[in-house]
Coordinates of C-alpha atoms in Angstrom, one line a residue:
X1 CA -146.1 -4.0 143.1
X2 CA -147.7 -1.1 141.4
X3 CA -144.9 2.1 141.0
X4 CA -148.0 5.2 141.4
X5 CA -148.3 9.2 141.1
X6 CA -150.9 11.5 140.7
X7 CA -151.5 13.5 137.7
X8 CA -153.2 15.7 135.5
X9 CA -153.1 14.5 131.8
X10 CA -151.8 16.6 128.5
X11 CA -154.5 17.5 126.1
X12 CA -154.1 16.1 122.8
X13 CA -153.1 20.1 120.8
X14 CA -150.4 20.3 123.3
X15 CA -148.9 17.1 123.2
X16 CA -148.4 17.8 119.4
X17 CA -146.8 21.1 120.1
X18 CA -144.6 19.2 122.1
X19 CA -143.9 16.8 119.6
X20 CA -143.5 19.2 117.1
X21 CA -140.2 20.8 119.2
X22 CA -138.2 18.0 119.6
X23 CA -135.1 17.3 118.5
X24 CA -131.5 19.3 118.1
X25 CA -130.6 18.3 121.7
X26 CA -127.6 15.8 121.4
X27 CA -127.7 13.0 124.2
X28 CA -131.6 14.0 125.0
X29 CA -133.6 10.9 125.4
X30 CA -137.2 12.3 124.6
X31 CA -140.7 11.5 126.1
X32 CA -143.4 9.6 124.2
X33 CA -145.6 12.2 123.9
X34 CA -148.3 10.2 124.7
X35 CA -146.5 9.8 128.7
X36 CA -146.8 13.9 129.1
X37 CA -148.4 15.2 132.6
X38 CA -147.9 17.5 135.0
X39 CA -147.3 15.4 138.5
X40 CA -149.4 16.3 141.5
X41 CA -148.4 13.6 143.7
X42 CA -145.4 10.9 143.7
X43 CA -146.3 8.2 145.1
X44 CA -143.4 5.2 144.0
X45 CA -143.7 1.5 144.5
X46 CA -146.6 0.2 146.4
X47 CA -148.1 -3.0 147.1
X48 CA -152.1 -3.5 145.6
X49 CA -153.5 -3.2 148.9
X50 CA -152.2 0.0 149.3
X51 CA -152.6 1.2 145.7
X52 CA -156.1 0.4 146.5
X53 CA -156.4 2.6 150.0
X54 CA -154.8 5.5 148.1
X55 CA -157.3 5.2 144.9
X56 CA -160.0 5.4 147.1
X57 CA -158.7 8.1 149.1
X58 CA -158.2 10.0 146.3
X59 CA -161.9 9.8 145.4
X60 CA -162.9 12.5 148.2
X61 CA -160.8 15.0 147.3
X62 CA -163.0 17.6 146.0
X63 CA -161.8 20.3 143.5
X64 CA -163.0 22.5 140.9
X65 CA -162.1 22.5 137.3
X66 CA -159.6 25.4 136.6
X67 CA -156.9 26.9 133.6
X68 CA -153.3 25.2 133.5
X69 CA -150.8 27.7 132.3
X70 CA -147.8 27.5 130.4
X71 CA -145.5 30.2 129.6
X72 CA -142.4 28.8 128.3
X73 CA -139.7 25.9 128.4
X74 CA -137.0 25.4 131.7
X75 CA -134.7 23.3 132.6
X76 CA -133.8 21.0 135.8
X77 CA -130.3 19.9 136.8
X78 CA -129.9 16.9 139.5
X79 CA -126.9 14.9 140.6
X80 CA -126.9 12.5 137.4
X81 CA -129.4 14.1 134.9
X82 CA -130.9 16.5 133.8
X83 CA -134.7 17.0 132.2
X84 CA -136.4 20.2 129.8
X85 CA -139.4 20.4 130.4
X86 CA -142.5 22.6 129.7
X87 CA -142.9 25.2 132.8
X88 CA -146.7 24.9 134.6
X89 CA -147.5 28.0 136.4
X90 CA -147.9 27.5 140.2
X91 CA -151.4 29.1 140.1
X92 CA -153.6 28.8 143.5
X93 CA -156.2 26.2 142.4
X94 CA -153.4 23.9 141.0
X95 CA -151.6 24.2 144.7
X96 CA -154.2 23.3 146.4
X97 CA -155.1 20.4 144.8
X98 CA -151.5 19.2 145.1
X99 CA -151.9 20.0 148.8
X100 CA -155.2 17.9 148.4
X101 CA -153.8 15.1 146.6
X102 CA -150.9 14.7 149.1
X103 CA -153.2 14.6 151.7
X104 CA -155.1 11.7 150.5
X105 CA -151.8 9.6 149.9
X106 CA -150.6 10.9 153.6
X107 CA -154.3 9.4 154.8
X108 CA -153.5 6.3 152.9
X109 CA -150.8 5.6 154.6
X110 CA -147.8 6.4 152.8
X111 CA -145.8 9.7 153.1
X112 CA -145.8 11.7 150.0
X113 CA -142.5 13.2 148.7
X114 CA -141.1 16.0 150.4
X115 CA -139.1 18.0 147.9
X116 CA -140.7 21.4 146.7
X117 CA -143.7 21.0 144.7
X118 CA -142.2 22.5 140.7
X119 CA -145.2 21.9 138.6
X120 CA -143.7 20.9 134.4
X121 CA -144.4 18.3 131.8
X122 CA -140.9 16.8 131.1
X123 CA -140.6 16.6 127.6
X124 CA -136.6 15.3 127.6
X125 CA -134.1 13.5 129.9
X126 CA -130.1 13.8 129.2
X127 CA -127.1 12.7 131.1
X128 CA -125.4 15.6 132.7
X129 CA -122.7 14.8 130.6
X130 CA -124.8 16.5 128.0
X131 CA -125.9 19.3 130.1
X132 CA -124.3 22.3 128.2
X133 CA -126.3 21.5 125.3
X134 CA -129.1 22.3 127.3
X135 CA -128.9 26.1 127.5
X136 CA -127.9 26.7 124.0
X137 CA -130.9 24.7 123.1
X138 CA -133.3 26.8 125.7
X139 CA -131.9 30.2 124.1
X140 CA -133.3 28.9 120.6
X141 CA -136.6 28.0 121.6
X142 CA -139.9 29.3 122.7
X143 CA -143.0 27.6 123.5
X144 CA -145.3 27.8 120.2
X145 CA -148.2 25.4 121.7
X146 CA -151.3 26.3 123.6
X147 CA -150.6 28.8 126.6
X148 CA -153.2 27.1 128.7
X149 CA -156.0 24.2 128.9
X150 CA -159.1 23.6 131.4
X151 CA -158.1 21.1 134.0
X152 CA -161.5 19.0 134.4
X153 CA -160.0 15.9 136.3
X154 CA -156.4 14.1 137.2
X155 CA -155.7 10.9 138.0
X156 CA -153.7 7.9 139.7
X157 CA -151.2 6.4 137.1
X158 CA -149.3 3.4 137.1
X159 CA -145.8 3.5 135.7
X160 CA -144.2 0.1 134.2
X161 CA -140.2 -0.5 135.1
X162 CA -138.0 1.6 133.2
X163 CA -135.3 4.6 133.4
X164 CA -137.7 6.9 133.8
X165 CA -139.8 8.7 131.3
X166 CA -142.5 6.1 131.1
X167 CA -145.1 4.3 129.7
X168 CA -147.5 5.1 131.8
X169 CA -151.1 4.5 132.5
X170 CA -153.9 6.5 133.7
X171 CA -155.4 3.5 136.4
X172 CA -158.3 5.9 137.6
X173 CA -159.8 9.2 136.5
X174 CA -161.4 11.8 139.2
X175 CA -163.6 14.3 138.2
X176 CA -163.3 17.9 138.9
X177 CA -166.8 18.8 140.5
X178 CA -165.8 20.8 143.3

């Protein structure tokens, strides 16, 4: 049973910006680099039949290429844990094809998260026990990466069992043609 999401994929320049930043967080458990995106659509466990509805469903969605922007690093605080993360500016173009990519999962037959859509590339995961590191480490740090890259496609990603934070695998790419 295939755990899925939707998402678009980290250029290489970035990734190594992000690379480049970590550390000096005490408790952070940080992301491969190589498992950075920006989530459109999550999706969770599924069986294959499904996975395969959704893939295909995902196919029509029709979209145009457009600029990802990222101004600077932010934090999110949950129940248990807590993440930093890269912020992803919520820009029309990237919206809608959330809104698209939620409707394909929805037409697939399985109901697509409902929490508010916060576009980020998680780059770290602590336990809230080591949440006050987290501001001290925000206040020393700005963004020194590229501000933006050109979206051309996303895809459907499979995610092996684990805590969270990967690996993951890009099952099926989708052009950006409009």
């Amino acid at each position: 049973m295939p755990r899925l999401f939707v998402a678009l994929a980290v250029p290489e320049p970035i990734r190594t910006a992000l690379d480049m930043a970590r550390g000096g967080l005490p408790g952070a458990r940080w992301i491969d680099p190589g498992d950075y995106h920006i989530t459109l659509t999550f999706i969770g466990d599924v069986d294959d039949a499904v996975a395969d509805r959704i893939a295909d469903e995902l196919s029509r969605v029709a979209a145009e290429p457009f600029d990802v922007t990222l101004p600077s690093y932010g934090a999110f605080a949950g129940d248990r844990k807590h993440s930093v993360h890269l912020q992803v500016e919520r820009s029309e173009p990237l919206l809608r094809l959330h809104k698209a990519c939620n409707a394909a999962v929805a037409a697939a037959g399985v109901q697509p998260e409902a929490r508010k859509y916060a576009p980020h590339i998680t780059v770290a995961r602590l336990p809230k026990s080591a949440a006050a590191s987290i501001a001290p480490w925000l206040d020393g740090r700005s963004y020194a990466g590229p501000r933006s890259f050109r979206a051309e496609s996303f895809g459907l990603y499979t995610a092996a069992p684990s805590r969270g934070g990967g690996p993951y695998d890009e099952a099926v790419r989708y052009r950006l043609a409009g």
